[in-house]
Coordinates of C-alpha atoms and ligand atoms in Angstrom, one line a residue:
M253 CA 63.9 54.0 33.7
I254 CA 64.9 51.7 36.6
L255 CA 62.1 50.4 38.8
I256 CA 62.9 50.4 42.4
T257 CA 61.0 48.1 44.5
G258 CA 61.5 49.0 48.4
G259 CA 63.0 52.4 47.4
A260 CA 61.9 54.2 50.3
G261 CA 63.6 51.8 52.5
Y262 CA 67.0 51.8 54.3
I263 CA 69.5 50.4 51.7
G264 CA 66.9 51.4 48.8
S265 CA 66.6 55.2 49.6
H266 CA 70.6 55.1 49.9
T267 CA 70.7 53.5 46.3
V268 CA 67.9 56.0 44.6
I269 CA 70.5 58.9 45.9
E270 CA 73.5 57.2 44.1
L271 CA 71.4 56.1 40.9
I272 CA 70.2 59.8 40.7
N273 CA 73.5 61.3 41.1
A274 CA 74.9 58.9 38.3
G275 CA 72.3 60.4 36.1
Y276 CA 69.6 57.2 36.0
D277 CA 65.8 57.9 35.6
I278 CA 64.1 56.1 38.4
I279 CA 60.7 55.3 40.0
V280 CA 60.3 54.3 43.4
Y281 CA 57.8 51.3 44.0
D282 CA 57.1 50.8 47.7
N283 CA 53.8 50.2 49.8
F284 CA 55.3 52.0 52.8
S285 CA 54.6 48.8 55.2
N286 CA 58.4 49.8 56.7
S287 CA 58.9 53.0 55.8
S288 CA 57.9 56.3 55.2
H289 CA 57.0 59.3 53.0
E290 CA 59.2 61.4 54.8
A291 CA 62.0 59.6 53.5
I292 CA 60.9 60.4 50.1
K293 CA 60.9 63.9 50.9
R294 CA 64.6 64.0 52.4
M295 CA 65.7 61.9 49.2
E296 CA 64.1 64.7 47.0
Q297 CA 66.3 67.4 49.2
I298 CA 69.3 65.4 48.7
A299 CA 68.9 64.7 45.3
G300 CA 67.5 68.4 44.5
Q301 CA 64.6 67.0 42.4
P302 CA 61.4 65.3 42.5
I303 CA 61.3 61.4 43.0
K304 CA 58.5 59.4 40.8
V305 CA 56.8 57.1 43.5
V306 CA 54.3 54.5 43.0
D307 CA 52.6 53.8 46.5
A308 CA 51.5 50.2 46.1
D309 CA 52.3 46.6 47.0
I310 CA 54.3 44.3 44.9
K311 CA 51.7 41.8 45.0
D312 CA 49.4 44.1 43.3
K313 CA 49.5 43.1 39.7
A314 CA 47.3 45.4 38.0
K315 CA 49.3 48.1 39.8
L316 CA 52.4 46.7 38.7
R317 CA 51.0 46.4 35.2
E318 CA 49.9 50.1 35.1
T319 CA 53.6 51.1 35.9
F320 CA 54.9 48.9 33.5
K321 CA 52.3 50.5 30.8
N322 CA 53.1 54.1 32.4
Y323 CA 56.8 54.0 32.1
S324 CA 59.5 52.2 29.8
I325 CA 61.3 50.2 32.6
N326 CA 64.3 48.2 31.5
A327 CA 65.4 47.0 34.8
V328 CA 64.7 46.5 38.0
I329 CA 66.3 46.8 41.5
H330 CA 64.1 44.4 44.0
F331 CA 64.6 45.6 47.4
A332 CA 60.7 45.3 48.5
G333 CA 60.6 42.2 51.1
L334 CA 60.0 41.8 55.0
K335 CA 63.5 41.1 56.8
A336 CA 63.0 40.6 60.3
V337 CA 64.5 37.1 61.1
G338 CA 62.6 36.6 64.7
E339 CA 59.1 37.9 63.4
S340 CA 59.5 35.4 60.2
M341 CA 59.8 32.7 62.6
Q342 CA 56.7 33.5 64.6
K343 CA 54.7 34.5 61.1
P344 CA 56.4 32.2 58.4
L345 CA 53.1 32.8 56.2
K346 CA 53.5 36.6 56.2
Y347 CA 57.2 36.2 55.1
Y348 CA 56.3 33.7 52.4
N349 CA 53.5 35.6 50.9
N350 CA 55.3 39.0 51.1
N351 CA 58.5 38.0 50.0
I352 CA 57.9 35.0 47.5
S353 CA 54.5 35.5 46.1
G354 CA 55.2 39.2 45.7
S355 CA 58.4 38.5 44.2
I356 CA 56.5 36.3 41.5
C357 CA 53.9 38.8 40.7
L358 CA 56.9 41.3 40.1
F359 CA 58.5 38.4 37.8
E360 CA 55.6 37.6 35.8
I361 CA 55.0 41.2 35.1
M362 CA 58.5 41.8 34.1
S363 CA 58.1 38.9 31.8
E364 CA 54.7 40.2 30.4
F365 CA 56.5 43.6 29.4
G366 CA 59.6 41.9 28.1
C367 CA 61.9 43.3 31.4
K368 CA 64.3 40.8 31.4
K369 CA 67.0 42.4 34.1
I370 CA 67.1 42.4 37.9
V371 CA 69.2 43.2 40.7
F372 CA 68.1 41.2 43.8
S373 CA 68.7 41.9 47.5
S374 CA 70.0 38.7 48.3
S375 CA 71.6 38.2 51.9
A376 CA 74.7 36.3 53.2
T377 CA 72.0 34.5 55.1
V378 CA 71.9 32.2 52.3
Y379 CA 75.1 30.7 53.2
G380 CA 73.7 29.3 56.5
E381 CA 76.7 28.4 59.1
P382 CA 79.7 28.5 56.6
R383 CA 82.3 25.8 56.7
S384 CA 85.3 28.0 56.3
L385 CA 86.3 31.8 56.0
P386 CA 86.2 34.2 54.0
I387 CA 82.8 33.2 52.2
S388 CA 83.1 32.8 48.5
E389 CA 79.9 33.0 46.3
N390 CA 80.5 29.1 45.3
F391 CA 79.9 27.9 49.1
P392 CA 77.1 25.7 49.5
L393 CA 73.4 27.2 50.2
S394 CA 71.3 26.6 53.1
A395 CA 68.6 28.7 55.3
T396 CA 67.7 28.3 58.9
N397 CA 64.3 30.4 59.3
P398 CA 61.8 31.4 57.1
Y399 CA 63.1 35.0 56.3
G400 CA 66.4 33.0 55.1
R401 CA 64.4 30.6 53.4
S402 CA 62.4 33.3 51.3
K403 CA 65.4 34.7 50.0
L404 CA 67.0 31.0 49.2
F405 CA 64.0 30.4 47.4
I406 CA 63.8 33.6 45.5
E407 CA 67.1 33.0 44.2
D408 CA 66.3 29.3 43.2
I409 CA 63.4 30.8 41.2
L410 CA 65.4 33.6 39.6
R411 CA 67.9 30.9 38.7
D412 CA 65.0 28.5 37.1
I413 CA 63.6 31.6 35.2
A414 CA 67.1 32.4 33.6
I415 CA 67.5 28.5 32.6
S416 CA 64.4 28.8 30.9
D417 CA 64.9 31.9 28.9
N418 CA 68.4 32.9 28.4
G419 CA 67.1 36.6 27.6
W420 CA 67.2 37.3 31.5
K421 CA 70.1 39.1 33.0
I422 CA 70.0 38.7 36.9
L423 CA 72.5 40.0 39.7
L424 CA 72.1 38.3 42.9
L425 CA 73.6 40.7 45.2
R426 CA 74.3 38.9 48.8
Y427 CA 74.8 41.4 51.1
F428 CA 76.7 41.0 54.4
N429 CA 75.8 43.5 57.4
P430 CA 74.9 47.0 56.3
V431 CA 75.2 49.8 58.7
G432 CA 75.5 54.0 58.6
A433 CA 73.5 56.3 56.9
H434 CA 74.1 59.3 54.3
T435 CA 76.7 61.7 55.3
S436 CA 73.9 64.8 55.2
A437 CA 72.1 63.0 58.0
L438 CA 68.9 63.2 56.2
I439 CA 68.1 59.6 55.6
G440 CA 69.2 56.4 57.6
E441 CA 68.3 53.5 59.3
D442 CA 64.7 53.8 61.2
P443 CA 63.9 50.3 62.4
N444 CA 60.1 49.9 63.7
G445 CA 60.1 49.0 67.7
I446 CA 63.0 47.7 69.5
P447 CA 66.0 47.1 67.0
N448 CA 67.0 43.5 66.1
N449 CA 70.2 44.6 64.5
L450 CA 73.5 45.6 66.6
M451 CA 74.1 49.0 65.4
P452 CA 70.5 50.6 65.5
F453 CA 70.5 49.1 68.8
I454 CA 73.9 50.5 69.9
S455 CA 73.0 53.9 68.4
Q456 CA 69.7 54.0 70.5
V457 CA 71.8 53.2 73.6
A458 CA 73.7 56.1 72.8
V459 CA 71.2 58.5 72.3
G460 CA 69.5 57.5 75.7
K461 CA 66.5 55.5 74.4
R462 CA 67.4 52.4 75.2
E463 CA 69.3 51.6 78.8
Y464 CA 71.8 49.3 77.9
L465 CA 73.0 46.7 75.0
S466 CA 72.5 42.9 75.3
I467 CA 75.3 41.0 74.1
F468 CA 74.1 37.7 73.1
G469 CA 76.9 35.5 74.1
D470 CA 80.9 36.1 74.9
D471 CA 81.7 32.7 74.5
Y472 CA 81.9 32.2 70.9
D473 CA 85.2 30.7 69.4
T474 CA 86.4 34.1 68.6
P475 CA 89.1 36.4 69.5
D476 CA 87.1 38.3 72.4
G477 CA 84.4 35.4 72.6
T478 CA 81.5 37.9 71.4
G479 CA 80.3 37.4 67.6
V480 CA 82.1 38.6 64.3
R481 CA 80.3 40.2 61.3
D482 CA 81.3 41.7 58.1
Y483 CA 79.7 45.5 58.5
I484 CA 79.5 47.7 55.4
H485 CA 78.7 51.2 54.9
V486 CA 75.0 51.6 53.6
V487 CA 76.6 54.2 50.8
D488 CA 79.2 51.7 49.7
L489 CA 76.7 48.9 49.4
A490 CA 74.5 51.4 47.5
Q491 CA 77.4 52.2 45.0
G492 CA 77.6 48.3 44.6
H493 CA 74.2 48.5 42.9
L494 CA 75.3 51.3 40.6
K495 CA 78.3 49.1 39.4
A496 CA 75.6 46.1 39.4
L497 CA 73.5 48.0 37.0
Q498 CA 76.5 49.2 34.9
K499 CA 77.5 45.7 34.5
I500 CA 73.9 43.8 33.8
D501 CA 74.2 44.2 30.2
D502 CA 77.0 42.0 29.8
I503 CA 75.7 39.3 31.8
Q504 CA 73.7 36.2 30.7
G505 CA 71.7 34.2 33.0
T506 CA 72.4 34.4 36.9
V507 CA 75.4 36.1 38.7
A508 CA 75.4 35.8 42.7
V509 CA 78.2 38.6 44.1
N510 CA 78.9 39.3 47.5
L511 CA 78.7 42.7 48.7
G512 CA 80.9 42.7 52.3
T513 CA 84.3 44.5 53.0
G514 CA 86.2 40.9 53.9
K515 CA 86.8 42.2 57.7
G516 CA 85.4 41.0 60.3
Y517 CA 84.4 42.9 63.4
S518 CA 83.4 41.6 67.1
V519 CA 80.7 42.9 69.3
L520 CA 82.8 44.5 71.5
D521 CA 84.8 46.3 68.6
M522 CA 81.5 47.7 67.5
V523 CA 81.0 48.9 70.9
G524 CA 84.4 50.4 71.1
A525 CA 84.4 52.2 67.9
F526 CA 81.0 53.5 68.3
E527 CA 81.9 55.0 71.7
K528 CA 84.7 56.8 70.1
A529 CA 82.7 57.9 67.2
S530 CA 79.7 59.2 69.6
G531 CA 81.7 60.3 72.8
K532 CA 79.1 58.3 74.5
K533 CA 79.6 55.4 76.7
I534 CA 77.6 52.2 75.6
S535 CA 76.6 49.8 78.8
Y536 CA 76.2 46.5 78.3
K537 CA 75.4 43.3 79.5
I538 CA 76.3 40.0 78.7
V539 CA 73.4 37.7 78.0
K540 CA 73.2 34.1 76.7
R541 CA 73.6 33.3 73.0
R542 CA 70.4 34.4 70.4
L543 CA 69.2 31.4 68.9
G544 CA 70.3 30.5 65.3
D545 CA 73.3 32.9 65.5
I546 CA 76.6 32.0 64.2
A547 CA 79.8 32.6 65.5
V548 CA 81.8 34.3 62.4
C549 CA 80.5 35.6 59.5
Y550 CA 82.7 37.8 56.5
A551 CA 82.8 37.8 52.8
N552 CA 85.6 37.0 50.5
P553 CA 84.9 40.3 48.3
S554 CA 87.2 39.7 45.4
F555 CA 84.6 38.3 42.9
A556 CA 83.0 41.9 43.6
K557 CA 86.0 43.6 42.4
E558 CA 87.1 41.5 40.0
F559 CA 83.5 41.3 38.1
L560 CA 81.8 44.8 39.1
G561 CA 84.7 46.7 39.6
W562 CA 83.6 47.3 43.0
E563 CA 85.1 47.3 46.9
A564 CA 83.9 49.2 49.8
K565 CA 85.8 52.1 50.8
L566 CA 84.3 53.5 54.2
D567 CA 86.0 52.2 57.3
L568 CA 84.5 51.2 60.7
A569 CA 85.0 55.0 62.0
K570 CA 82.7 56.5 59.2
M571 CA 80.2 53.8 59.9
C572 CA 80.1 54.8 63.7
E573 CA 80.1 58.6 62.6
D574 CA 77.4 58.6 60.2
T575 CA 75.3 56.3 62.2
W576 CA 75.6 58.8 65.3
R577 CA 75.1 61.7 62.9
W578 CA 71.6 60.3 61.8
Q579 CA 70.8 59.1 65.4
S580 CA 71.6 62.2 67.2
K581 CA 69.9 64.5 64.6
N582 CA 66.8 62.2 64.4
P583 CA 66.5 60.6 67.8
K584 CA 63.0 59.7 66.5
G585 CA 63.9 58.6 62.8
Y586 CA 61.6 59.7 60.3
D587 CA 59.0 60.0 63.2
T588 CA 56.3 58.8 61.1
I589 CA 56.3 55.1 61.4
H590 CA 55.5 53.5 64.6
Q591 CA 58.2 53.8 67.5
A592 CA 58.2 51.7 70.5
Ligands
NAD322 P1 63.6 48.1 54.5 O1 62.4 47.3 55.4 O2 64.1 49.2 55.1 O3 63.2 48.3 53.1 C1 62.3 47.2 52.6 C2 61.2 48.2 51.8 O4 60.2 47.5 51.0 C3 60.5 49.2 52.6 O5 60.6 50.2 52.3 C4 59.1 48.4 52.8 O6 58.0 49.3 52.9 C5 58.9 47.6 51.2 N1 58.0 46.4 51.1 C6 58.1 45.4 51.5 N2 57.1 44.6 51.4 C7 56.7 45.3 50.3 C8 55.7 45.1 49.2 N3 54.6 44.2 49.4 N4 55.2 45.8 48.2 C9 56.0 47.0 48.1 N5 57.0 47.5 49.2 C10 57.2 46.6 49.9 O7 64.6 47.1 54.8 P2 66.2 47.1 53.9 O8 67.3 47.0 55.1 O9 66.3 48.4 53.0 O10 66.5 46.2 52.9 C11 66.0 45.9 51.8 C12 66.2 44.6 51.0 O11 67.4 43.9 51.6 C13 65.6 43.4 51.4 O12 64.9 42.8 50.7 C14 66.0 42.8 52.7 O13 65.7 41.8 53.0 C15 67.4 42.8 52.1 N6 68.5 42.5 53.0 C16 68.5 43.5 54.0 C17 69.8 43.5 54.8 C18 70.0 44.2 56.2 O14 70.4 44.0 57.1 N7 69.2 45.5 56.1 C19 71.0 42.5 54.9 C20 70.6 41.5 53.6 C21 69.5 41.3 52.9
UDP323 N1 74.1 41.4 68.6 C1 74.2 41.6 70.0 N2 73.2 42.2 70.6 C2 72.2 42.8 70.2 C3 71.8 42.7 68.8 C4 72.9 42.1 68.2 O1 75.2 41.1 70.7 O2 71.2 43.5 70.5 C5 75.0 40.6 67.9 C6 74.6 39.2 67.2 O3 74.8 38.3 68.2 C7 75.7 39.0 66.4 C8 76.1 40.5 65.9 O4 75.4 41.4 67.2 O5 76.6 38.5 66.6 C9 75.4 41.0 64.6 O6 74.1 40.9 64.7 P1 73.0 41.5 63.7 O7 71.3 41.0 64.2 O8 73.0 43.0 63.7 O9 72.9 40.7 62.4 P2 73.2 39.2 61.9 O10 73.0 38.3 63.2 O11 71.9 39.0 61.0 O12 74.4 38.9 61.1

């Protein structure tokens, strides 16, 4: 049995589907602080089977202990965490408490039950401002905000755990920019309030929920002056987790792997691709740079291919088509969590 913390969320829900399709027995552990029970219903519809769910917080050690007692859990995929960079700067303690204290509770209970295999959701944000491109796993690590620091601390904690006990098998998956949705349009990204990320913002403009996109700067040292990122389809990302689980028995200690496509697209590229996929005009205004943004970020994905036998397959057109199908069929998302 695989325990999936945060399994009702955006990336977790897509990963649950890929794991069930591959024949894994899974259980979702989520407190629904940023997700909805409707997502679970939709996941059950896609999977064609009921999904076991524990509605609880990872900080609740008694509930974690009960879950490990009730099920024979041999590995954990740990998605649970808060992820809004801006909010983390306003409320650092909330982020440190939820992400770091929560992860420590989880790791303690895993130790207690001798469960020493974990796949952790890290982020390209741990590379800070990269000195060169593309970004490889051995680049220096740094963080510029509490969210990023929480990811870096958890990576460090896991590295220390692995040093202290060589029974641990730990995969740190560093995601680049996940976008897109399941092709069924039953599950997708359902941001709470005004989206911070580019793709959900563009799709809300396309569907008429927002008037225009603010593009944060057109004076970067990039071909069209707007920021460049490595967007990856969430289904590709979910399949990366499947490969990670299949590989985890072979590793010892901690291994970090980039999950990206290796291709960089600018904000204007994204606007153009989304207009093409949706047939809608995306109005935009150029505004000043967003504090803390870097100009360009894209992965060197070669280690993921070599080590996990995984590479991203879905292109930008598919990312935009699937985002648009999800957004246009579910203009209010799951409609059960707070909408701005
Ligand atoms: P999400 O918010 O959709 O999913 C996270 C899930 O964790 C939610 O269902 C939430 O309810 C749950 N959760 C949060 N705190 C919890 C707690 N204390 N106890 C139990 N459940 C809790 O986010 P996502 O986009 O699916 O991201 C999943 C993971 O990947 C996160 O750790 C995030 O930091 C990381 N990540 C995301 C991105 C991205 O752009 N989406 C990029 C890099 C890394
Ligand atoms: N961006 C933008 N307007 C928005 C949101 C994002 O111009 O409303 C830009 C942002 O400056 C960056 C890119 O889009 O260059 C991706 O931003 P996102 O927040 O999605 O990802 P991250 O910056 O965390 O990689």
